[in-house]
Tab-separated table of C-alpha atoms in Angstrom:
chain	number	residue	atom	x	y	z
A	1448	MET	CA	-15.013	3.663	-14.973
A	1449	ALA	CA	-18.565	4.955	-14.771
A	1450	PRO	CA	-20.686	3.755	-11.872
A	1451	HIS	CA	-22.641	0.584	-12.599
A	1452	PRO	CA	-26.348	1.352	-13.098
A	1453	GLY	CA	-27.982	1.070	-9.713
A	1454	ALA	CA	-24.663	1.103	-7.906
A	1455	ARG	CA	-24.797	1.908	-4.251
A	1456	GLY	CA	-22.655	4.653	-2.763
A	1457	THR	CA	-22.153	5.976	0.744
A	1458	ALA	CA	-21.415	9.579	-0.214
A	1459	ARG	CA	-22.971	12.087	-2.556
A	1460	PRO	CA	-20.975	13.182	-5.604
A	1461	ALA	CA	-19.362	16.608	-5.657
A	1462	THR	CA	-21.259	18.498	-8.334
A	1463	TYR	CA	-19.141	20.706	-10.559
A	1464	ASP	CA	-19.507	24.439	-10.145
A	1465	PRO	CA	-17.539	26.474	-12.700
A	1466	HIS	CA	-17.290	29.298	-10.147
A	1467	PRO	CA	-16.985	27.486	-6.805
A	1468	ALA	CA	-14.493	29.773	-5.141
A	1469	THR	CA	-14.944	32.610	-2.715
A	1470	GLY	CA	-12.625	35.279	-1.399
A	1471	LYS	CA	-11.159	36.443	-4.714
A	1472	GLY	CA	-8.899	39.476	-4.395
A	1473	PRO	CA	-5.677	40.519	-2.683
A	1474	LEU	CA	-4.971	38.486	0.443
A	1475	ILE	CA	-2.348	38.228	3.158
A	1476	LEU	CA	-2.130	34.832	4.807
A	1477	SER	CA	-0.445	35.402	8.138
A	1478	GLY	CA	0.888	33.345	11.043
A	1479	ALA	CA	1.192	29.918	9.397
A	1480	ASN	CA	4.190	27.683	8.846
A	1481	VAL	CA	4.770	28.460	5.161
A	1482	VAL	CA	6.699	25.780	3.277
A	1483	LEU	CA	8.982	27.487	0.738
A	1484	PRO	CA	11.678	26.020	-1.528
A	1485	THR	CA	14.275	27.456	0.845
A	1486	GLY	CA	12.673	25.924	3.944
A	1487	THR	CA	9.732	26.385	6.281
A	1488	VAL	CA	9.094	29.886	7.595
A	1489	GLU	CA	7.382	29.845	10.970
A	1490	ASN	CA	4.835	32.568	11.601
A	1491	GLY	CA	5.159	33.415	7.918
A	1492	ARG	CA	3.237	35.720	5.609
A	1493	LEU	CA	2.144	34.973	2.063
A	1494	SER	CA	0.570	37.568	-0.202
A	1495	THR	CA	-1.640	37.066	-3.229
A	1496	ASP	CA	-3.021	39.579	-5.694
A	1497	GLY	CA	-5.556	38.238	-8.158
A	1498	THR	CA	-4.355	34.893	-9.437
A	1499	ARG	CA	-0.698	35.008	-8.350
A	1500	ILE	CA	1.599	35.124	-5.354
A	1501	THR	CA	3.196	38.508	-4.859
A	1502	ALA	CA	6.377	39.678	-3.182
A	1503	THR	CA	4.706	42.851	-1.875
A	1504	PRO	CA	1.214	42.803	-0.383
A	1505	SER	CA	-1.448	45.061	-1.800
A	1506	PRO	CA	-2.547	47.923	0.516
A	1507	HIS	CA	-6.098	46.674	-0.049
A	1508	ALA	CA	-5.348	43.071	0.891
A	1509	GLN	CA	-7.580	41.160	3.293
A	1510	LEU	CA	-5.664	39.716	6.251
A	1511	ILE	CA	-6.385	36.080	7.159
A	1512	ASP	CA	-4.912	34.727	10.386
A	1513	LEU	CA	-3.668	31.143	9.900
A	1514	THR	CA	-1.757	30.815	13.154
A	1515	GLY	CA	-1.195	27.166	14.047
A	1516	HIS	CA	-1.656	26.011	10.454
A	1517	HIS	CA	0.622	25.007	7.576
A	1518	VAL	CA	0.527	26.496	4.081
A	1519	VAL	CA	1.914	24.280	1.332
A	1520	PRO	CA	1.809	24.405	-2.479
A	1521	GLY	CA	-1.239	22.992	-4.228
A	1522	PHE	CA	-0.948	19.283	-4.928
A	1523	ILE	CA	-0.236	18.004	-8.442
A	1524	ASP	CA	-1.520	14.565	-9.476
A	1525	ILE	CA	0.038	13.091	-12.625
A	1526	HIS	CA	-1.951	9.820	-12.475
A	1527	ASN	CA	-5.679	10.070	-11.789
A	1528	HIS	CA	-8.616	8.241	-13.437
A	1529	GLY	CA	-11.558	10.027	-11.819
A	1530	GLY	CA	-13.548	10.755	-8.687
A	1531	GLY	CA	-16.875	11.915	-7.370
A	1532	GLY	CA	-18.553	8.995	-9.132
A	1533	ALA	CA	-17.164	10.096	-12.505
A	1534	SER	CA	-14.624	8.512	-14.854
A	1535	PHE	CA	-12.134	10.360	-17.024
A	1536	THR	CA	-12.226	7.423	-19.459
A	1537	SER	CA	-15.952	7.054	-20.041
A	1538	GLY	CA	-17.774	10.044	-18.562
A	1539	THR	CA	-19.257	13.062	-20.308
A	1540	THR	CA	-17.538	16.430	-20.197
A	1541	ASP	CA	-19.640	17.361	-17.167
A	1542	ASP	CA	-18.699	14.076	-15.501
A	1543	VAL	CA	-15.012	14.783	-16.041
A	1544	LEU	CA	-15.436	18.261	-14.591
A	1545	THR	CA	-17.136	16.752	-11.548
A	1546	GLY	CA	-14.185	14.417	-11.039
A	1547	ILE	CA	-11.731	17.291	-11.365
A	1548	HIS	CA	-13.662	19.381	-8.851
A	1549	THR	CA	-13.834	16.458	-6.427
A	1550	HIS	CA	-10.048	16.303	-6.306
A	1551	ARG	CA	-9.726	20.085	-6.050
A	1552	LEU	CA	-11.772	19.863	-2.876
A	1553	HIS	CA	-8.968	17.644	-1.560
A	1554	GLY	CA	-6.109	19.950	-2.522
A	1555	THR	CA	-5.237	18.823	-6.059
A	1556	THR	CA	-4.997	22.112	-7.915
A	1557	THR	CA	-3.290	20.618	-10.999
A	1558	LEU	CA	-4.337	17.266	-12.429
A	1559	VAL	CA	-3.439	15.046	-15.371
A	1560	ALA	CA	-6.422	12.970	-16.519
A	1561	SER	CA	-5.558	9.293	-16.983
A	1562	THR	CA	-7.380	6.865	-19.256
A	1563	VAL	CA	-7.493	3.080	-18.960
A	1564	THR	CA	-7.173	0.406	-21.633
A	1565	GLY	CA	-9.766	0.599	-24.375
A	1566	ASP	CA	-10.237	0.240	-28.096
A	1567	MET	CA	-7.819	2.482	-30.004
A	1568	ASP	CA	-10.530	4.457	-31.788
A	1569	PHE	CA	-12.356	4.993	-28.501
A	1570	LEU	CA	-9.174	6.196	-26.769
A	1571	ALA	CA	-8.477	8.584	-29.626
A	1572	GLN	CA	-12.004	9.952	-29.239
A	1573	ARG	CA	-11.499	10.380	-25.482
A	1574	ALA	CA	-8.233	12.174	-26.165
A	1575	GLY	CA	-10.156	14.680	-28.253
A	1576	LEU	CA	-12.628	15.383	-25.433
A	1577	LEU	CA	-9.914	15.636	-22.778
A	1578	SER	CA	-7.742	17.863	-24.957
A	1579	GLU	CA	-10.570	20.415	-25.015
A	1580	LEU	CA	-10.512	20.497	-21.217
A	1581	ALA	CA	-6.741	20.901	-21.311
A	1582	GLU	CA	-7.123	23.848	-23.667
A	1583	GLN	CA	-9.572	25.390	-21.189
A	1584	GLY	CA	-7.096	24.917	-18.335
A	1585	ASP	CA	-9.212	22.392	-16.433
A	1586	ILE	CA	-6.555	19.670	-16.667
A	1587	ALA	CA	-2.805	19.783	-17.267
A	1588	GLY	CA	-2.847	17.063	-19.917
A	1589	ILE	CA	-3.593	13.425	-20.646
A	1590	HIS	CA	-1.964	10.190	-19.458
A	1591	PHE	CA	-2.640	6.997	-21.403
A	1592	GLU	CA	-2.332	3.976	-19.087
A	1593	GLY	CA	-2.824	1.122	-21.521
A	1594	PRO	CA	-3.438	-0.512	-23.898
A	1595	PHE	CA	0.320	-0.971	-24.395
A	1596	ILE	CA	0.875	-3.096	-21.293
A	1597	SER	CA	1.773	-6.690	-20.483
A	1598	PRO	CA	-1.020	-9.261	-20.163
A	1599	CYS	CA	1.145	-10.843	-17.455
A	1600	ARG	CA	0.838	-7.675	-15.347
A	1601	LYS	CA	-2.469	-6.292	-16.573
A	1602	GLY	CA	-3.947	-5.552	-13.154
A	1603	ALA	CA	-7.446	-4.138	-13.665
A	1604	HIS	CA	-7.175	-3.763	-17.445
A	1605	ALA	CA	-9.218	-5.791	-19.933
A	1606	GLU	CA	-6.840	-8.368	-21.420
A	1607	ASP	CA	-8.677	-8.681	-24.743
A	1608	LEU	CA	-8.052	-4.980	-25.432
A	1609	LEU	CA	-4.312	-5.032	-24.747
A	1610	ARG	CA	-1.867	-4.649	-27.629
A	1611	ASP	CA	1.839	-4.327	-28.262
A	1612	PRO	CA	3.225	-0.766	-28.233
A	1613	ASP	CA	3.509	-0.338	-31.981
A	1614	PRO	CA	4.927	3.153	-32.633
A	1615	ALA	CA	2.208	3.894	-35.195
A	1616	ALA	CA	-0.500	3.155	-32.618
A	1617	VAL	CA	1.275	5.229	-29.980
A	1618	ARG	CA	1.565	8.065	-32.477
A	1619	LYS	CA	-2.193	7.867	-33.146
A	1620	LEU	CA	-2.949	8.666	-29.506
A	1621	ILE	CA	-0.359	11.439	-29.361
A	1622	ASP	CA	-1.875	13.078	-32.435
A	1623	ALA	CA	-5.429	12.684	-31.080
A	1624	ALA	CA	-4.388	14.563	-27.918
A	1625	ARG	CA	-3.465	17.635	-29.986
A	1626	GLY	CA	-0.333	18.467	-28.033
A	1627	HIS	CA	-1.805	17.609	-24.620
A	1628	ALA	CA	-0.455	14.058	-24.249
A	1629	LYS	CA	1.759	14.224	-21.161
A	1630	MET	CA	2.520	10.574	-20.430
A	1631	VAL	CA	2.088	7.070	-21.841
A	1632	THR	CA	2.568	3.958	-19.701
A	1633	LEU	CA	4.258	1.102	-21.581
A	1634	ALA	CA	5.474	-2.418	-20.998
A	1635	THR	CA	8.652	-1.578	-22.832
A	1636	GLU	CA	9.774	-5.218	-23.180
A	1637	LEU	CA	6.953	-5.885	-25.646
A	1638	PRO	CA	7.552	-5.679	-29.421
A	1639	GLY	CA	7.843	-2.026	-30.437
A	1640	GLY	CA	8.373	-0.888	-26.848
A	1641	ILE	CA	11.839	0.615	-27.205
A	1642	ASP	CA	10.991	2.324	-30.496
A	1643	SER	CA	7.859	3.756	-28.861
A	1644	VAL	CA	9.913	5.108	-25.957
A	1645	ARG	CA	12.145	6.905	-28.442
A	1646	LEU	CA	9.092	8.243	-30.280
A	1647	LEU	CA	7.589	9.605	-27.066
A	1648	ALA	CA	10.866	11.230	-26.037
A	1649	GLU	CA	11.142	12.897	-29.450
A	1650	HIS	CA	7.657	14.374	-29.026
A	1651	GLY	CA	8.222	15.577	-25.468
A	1652	VAL	CA	5.845	13.009	-23.950
A	1653	ILE	CA	6.845	11.136	-20.792
A	1654	ALA	CA	7.471	7.442	-21.394
A	1655	ALA	CA	6.513	5.625	-18.194
A	1656	ILE	CA	7.484	2.024	-17.490
A	1657	GLY	CA	4.603	0.148	-15.912
A	1658	HIS	CA	2.340	-2.902	-15.983
A	1659	THR	CA	5.507	-4.614	-17.106
A	1660	ASP	CA	7.084	-8.051	-16.888
A	1661	ALA	CA	10.507	-6.726	-17.922
A	1662	THR	CA	13.823	-8.006	-16.644
A	1663	TYR	CA	16.395	-5.748	-15.033
A	1664	GLU	CA	18.349	-5.598	-18.297
A	1665	GLN	CA	15.273	-4.800	-20.402
A	1666	THR	CA	14.347	-2.003	-18.012
A	1667	VAL	CA	17.826	-0.490	-18.238
A	1668	GLU	CA	17.509	-0.553	-22.035
A	1669	ALA	CA	14.201	1.330	-21.842
A	1670	ILE	CA	15.654	3.960	-19.522
A	1671	ASP	CA	18.606	4.450	-21.870
A	1672	ALA	CA	16.088	4.907	-24.714
A	1673	GLY	CA	14.388	7.775	-22.845
A	1674	ALA	CA	11.901	6.450	-20.270
A	1675	THR	CA	11.755	8.746	-17.231
A	1676	VAL	CA	8.894	7.571	-14.962
A	1677	ALA	CA	7.990	4.356	-13.122
A	1678	THR	CA	4.218	3.919	-13.107
A	1679	HIS	CA	3.131	3.116	-9.518
A	1680	LEU	CA	6.424	1.495	-8.519
A	1681	PHE	CA	6.134	-2.017	-7.002
A	1682	ASN	CA	2.572	-2.474	-8.298
A	1683	ALA	CA	1.916	-4.428	-11.529
A	1684	MET	CA	5.535	-5.502	-11.986
A	1685	PRO	CA	7.742	-8.412	-10.833
A	1686	ALA	CA	8.808	-8.342	-7.200
A	1687	LEU	CA	12.372	-7.478	-6.298
A	1688	GLY	CA	14.440	-10.655	-6.237
A	1689	HIS	CA	18.021	-11.195	-5.098
A	1690	ARG	CA	18.979	-13.116	-8.259
A	1691	THR	CA	16.424	-11.576	-10.611
A	1692	PRO	CA	16.123	-7.952	-9.469
A	1693	GLY	CA	13.678	-7.117	-12.251
A	1694	PRO	CA	12.470	-3.612	-13.037
A	1695	ILE	CA	12.243	-2.353	-9.452
A	1696	ALA	CA	16.007	-2.297	-8.881
A	1697	ALA	CA	16.672	-0.637	-12.232
A	1698	LEU	CA	14.027	2.016	-11.636
A	1699	LEU	CA	15.158	2.796	-8.097
A	1700	GLU	CA	18.842	3.067	-8.883
A	1701	ASP	CA	18.710	5.300	-11.961
A	1702	GLU	CA	18.732	9.038	-11.297
A	1703	ARG	CA	16.843	9.673	-14.543
A	1704	ILE	CA	13.704	7.992	-13.197
A	1705	THR	CA	10.932	9.514	-11.083
A	1706	VAL	CA	8.990	6.825	-9.241
A	1707	GLU	CA	5.256	7.088	-8.654
A	1708	LEU	CA	4.012	5.858	-5.271
A	1709	ILE	CA	0.408	5.278	-4.135
A	1710	ASN	CA	0.520	6.046	-0.420
A	1711	ASP	CA	-2.901	4.810	0.677
A	1712	GLY	CA	-1.823	2.046	3.060
A	1713	THR	CA	-3.180	-0.602	0.669
A	1714	HIS	CA	-0.957	-0.511	-2.397
A	1715	LEU	CA	2.310	-0.358	-0.451
A	1716	HIS	CA	3.651	-1.663	2.831
A	1717	PRO	CA	5.260	1.233	4.755
A	1718	ALA	CA	8.642	-0.488	4.444
A	1719	SER	CA	8.341	-0.437	0.652
A	1720	LEU	CA	7.654	3.294	0.722
A	1721	GLN	CA	10.660	3.845	2.981
A	1722	LEU	CA	12.786	1.729	0.631
A	1723	ALA	CA	11.796	3.923	-2.311
A	1724	PHE	CA	12.551	7.141	-0.442
A	1725	HIS	CA	15.856	5.786	0.818
A	1726	HIS	CA	17.128	4.703	-2.601
A	1727	ALA	CA	15.509	7.281	-4.881
A	1728	GLY	CA	15.460	10.197	-2.448
A	1729	ALA	CA	12.658	12.726	-2.136
A	1730	GLY	CA	13.816	14.393	-5.338
A	1731	ARG	CA	12.742	11.381	-7.423
A	1732	VAL	CA	9.389	10.476	-5.852
A	1733	ALA	CA	5.951	11.573	-7.044
A	1734	PHE	CA	2.961	10.701	-4.899
A	1735	ILE	CA	-0.079	9.887	-7.040
A	1736	THR	CA	-3.631	8.743	-6.367
A	1737	ASP	CA	-4.322	6.380	-9.302
A	1738	ALA	CA	-7.857	7.263	-8.213
A	1739	MET	CA	-10.959	5.779	-9.805
A	1740	ASP	CA	-14.597	6.904	-9.731
A	1741	ALA	CA	-15.153	6.059	-6.075
A	1742	ALA	CA	-12.646	8.634	-4.795
A	1743	GLY	CA	-14.670	11.185	-2.864
A	1744	PHE	CA	-17.854	9.210	-3.575
A	1745	GLY	CA	-18.059	6.003	-1.564
A	1746	ASP	CA	-18.247	2.242	-1.497
A	1747	GLY	CA	-20.262	0.484	-4.162
A	1748	THR	CA	-20.141	-1.355	-7.469
A	1749	TYR	CA	-18.510	0.314	-10.455
A	1750	MET	CA	-17.463	-0.593	-13.978
A	1751	LEU	CA	-13.854	-0.330	-15.133
A	1752	GLY	CA	-14.337	-0.600	-18.870
A	1753	PRO	CA	-15.985	-4.042	-19.187
A	1754	LEU	CA	-14.718	-5.130	-15.755
A	1755	GLU	CA	-16.847	-4.974	-12.605
A	1756	VAL	CA	-15.225	-3.415	-9.551
A	1757	GLU	CA	-16.380	-3.654	-5.940
A	1758	VAL	CA	-15.287	-0.898	-3.562
A	1759	SER	CA	-15.475	-1.928	0.091
A	1760	GLU	CA	-14.125	0.119	2.989
A	1761	GLY	CA	-12.395	2.350	0.471
A	1762	VAL	CA	-10.488	-0.446	-1.316
A	1763	ALA	CA	-11.309	-1.101	-4.986
A	1764	ARG	CA	-10.945	-4.660	-6.308
A	1765	LEU	CA	-12.099	-6.516	-9.398
A	1766	VAL	CA	-15.123	-8.690	-8.655
A	1767	GLU	CA	-13.531	-11.457	-10.736
A	1768	GLY	CA	-10.054	-12.296	-9.500
A	1769	GLY	CA	-9.776	-9.704	-6.720
A	1770	SER	CA	-7.007	-7.584	-8.260
A	1771	ILE	CA	-6.674	-4.067	-6.878
A	1772	ALA	CA	-8.444	-1.737	-9.315
A	1773	GLY	CA	-6.984	1.706	-8.782
A	1774	SER	CA	-7.592	3.547	-5.523
A	1775	THR	CA	-10.034	5.830	-3.755
A	1776	LEU	CA	-7.173	7.980	-2.512
A	1777	THR	CA	-7.079	11.771	-2.466
A	1778	LEU	CA	-3.790	13.629	-2.148
A	1779	ASP	CA	-4.658	15.333	1.135
A	1780	ARG	CA	-4.868	11.863	2.696
A	1781	ALA	CA	-1.586	10.889	1.050
A	1782	PHE	CA	0.048	13.992	2.560
A	1783	GLN	CA	-1.308	13.396	6.040
A	1784	ARG	CA	-0.340	9.721	6.008
A	1785	ALA	CA	3.177	10.491	4.762
A	1786	VAL	CA	3.810	12.889	7.658
A	1787	THR	CA	1.930	11.242	10.527
A	1788	VAL	CA	2.307	7.520	9.731
A	1789	ASP	CA	5.433	7.314	7.573
A	1790	ARG	CA	7.135	10.105	9.540
A	1791	LEU	CA	8.554	11.764	6.452
A	1792	PRO	CA	9.751	15.378	6.716
A	1793	VAL	CA	7.128	17.887	5.581
A	1794	ALA	CA	9.561	19.344	3.035
A	1795	ASP	CA	10.070	15.912	1.461
A	1796	VAL	CA	6.331	15.342	1.213
A	1797	VAL	CA	5.851	18.736	-0.459
A	1798	THR	CA	8.604	17.810	-2.902
A	1799	ALA	CA	6.846	14.545	-3.764
A	1800	LEU	CA	3.370	16.080	-4.034
A	1801	SER	CA	4.090	19.388	-5.729
A	1802	VAL	CA	7.667	20.130	-6.766
A	1803	ASN	CA	8.559	16.928	-8.631
A	1804	PRO	CA	5.253	16.587	-10.502
A	1805	ALA	CA	5.455	20.224	-11.600
A	1806	LYS	CA	8.960	19.708	-12.928
A	1807	LEU	CA	7.962	16.507	-14.727
A	1808	LEU	CA	5.141	18.324	-16.495
A	1809	GLY	CA	7.316	21.297	-17.373
A	1810	LEU	CA	5.145	23.582	-15.238
A	1811	TYR	CA	7.508	24.518	-12.427
A	1812	ASP	CA	7.765	28.098	-13.659
A	1813	THR	CA	4.075	28.590	-12.785
A	1814	VAL	CA	3.125	26.016	-10.097
A	1815	GLY	CA	4.689	23.605	-7.624
A	1816	SER	CA	6.051	26.040	-5.032
A	1817	LEU	CA	5.051	29.161	-3.139
A	1818	GLU	CA	7.108	31.850	-4.868
A	1819	PRO	CA	6.293	35.358	-6.106
A	1820	GLY	CA	5.044	35.344	-9.677
A	1821	LYS	CA	3.680	31.805	-9.535
A	1822	LEU	CA	-0.013	30.993	-9.544
A	1823	ALA	CA	-1.627	31.221	-6.117
A	1824	ASP	CA	-2.284	27.491	-5.762
A	1825	LEU	CA	-2.010	26.430	-2.136
A	1826	VAL	CA	-3.367	24.183	0.582
A	1827	VAL	CA	-3.988	25.065	4.232
A	1828	LEU	CA	-3.472	22.220	6.725
A	1829	ASP	CA	-4.118	22.244	10.451
A	1830	ALA	CA	-1.650	21.198	13.146
A	1831	ASP	CA	-2.518	17.527	12.490
A	1832	PHE	CA	-2.045	17.995	8.730
A	1833	ALA	CA	-5.736	17.672	7.961
A	1834	LEU	CA	-6.964	19.803	5.063
A	1835	LYS	CA	-8.675	23.059	6.022
A	1836	GLY	CA	-8.431	25.215	2.921
A	1837	VAL	CA	-7.659	25.047	-0.802
A	1838	MET	CA	-6.840	27.992	-3.023
A	1839	ARG	CA	-6.547	27.725	-6.792
A	1840	ARG	CA	-5.551	30.649	-8.975
A	1841	GLY	CA	-6.049	33.020	-6.069
A	1842	GLU	CA	-9.589	31.922	-5.186
A	1843	TRP	CA	-10.741	29.661	-2.380
A	1844	VAL	CA	-12.071	26.323	-3.555
A	1845	VAL	CA	-12.317	25.352	0.122
A	1846	ASP	CA	-12.539	28.439	2.304
A	1847	PRO	CA	-10.761	27.915	5.655
A	1848	GLN	CA	-13.222	30.344	7.260
A	1849	LEU	CA	-10.805	31.221	9.997
A	1850	GLY	CA	-11.415	34.949	9.990
């Protein structure tokens, strides 16, 4: 999803700085509403020492007054294709790092890099590049969205590159990721789909149902085989029908499934979001961005593989056909919208943005909540839930500069 040569953009890209943070060292964050797993502590105190949260503050800690603010865990995005003008599918290593840094500036302290449909050899090559960044700790792993998806529900994926989810092909991508494949999105009703779900489950990789034309019964079969995630629920799948409930009903009703939601005001009507929270509960929702290059960059013309995308007023659509082509969302905006527009409890939003994704990735022992011993990944929000500060591994990526 690299920008089209000569593309226009309304914002400058965030250039990657390998040492962007300031304020490293023991800190005491004081006076904020601190959202903990046990509840929100008003006028709370949170201590860090180096890279981690501590139970006891260091005598040398710097005190930072955050009165009137909220402190929440760093956001975790399990479905993200790029940002800052850079694509995780087609960009250079430096481009990918720019995209990662763009989202860190918006509170995403842990990120899974998602690819889009491409030639199998090309995707395997990309997996090699991205696995190096995973080994360095820049990303938490790789998500392959396509090519194993339905041509009936392809969205912004090139139809001529789609293929059935043959287990051997799925295994090729897993092997190319060198242990860093975290999730594969499949249309599990296609030939080989159920066997591929079983293969992914055996290798500890999340099998996600998405870009699917499956029936209710076919979706239930895939869940029983080991699928555990719904890729951007409601989008790129049959609508919920009273006689043909399709995949949406099966995914919402099954406690084994975590449902991804894109809360940008474009992908979902607010009533659909409320429906998902009502039936799945906060414990089974993961807010994602599904972001493409334009996130944090601006309107303009971009390329999504061989497909041309026009971003206008923050909405990305294919030039040919008008299908939505990912989003320009950042997770700080998803948080603010969830609280101020959707009127969801802050604790539920934290669960959807941090706790559930961390558990899905098997990282909850180190990230996803503000507890002693965990990495000091956190976001500072003002009284209106606008982002004011971002800390990752104990260093400020965005310094709140509040004294």
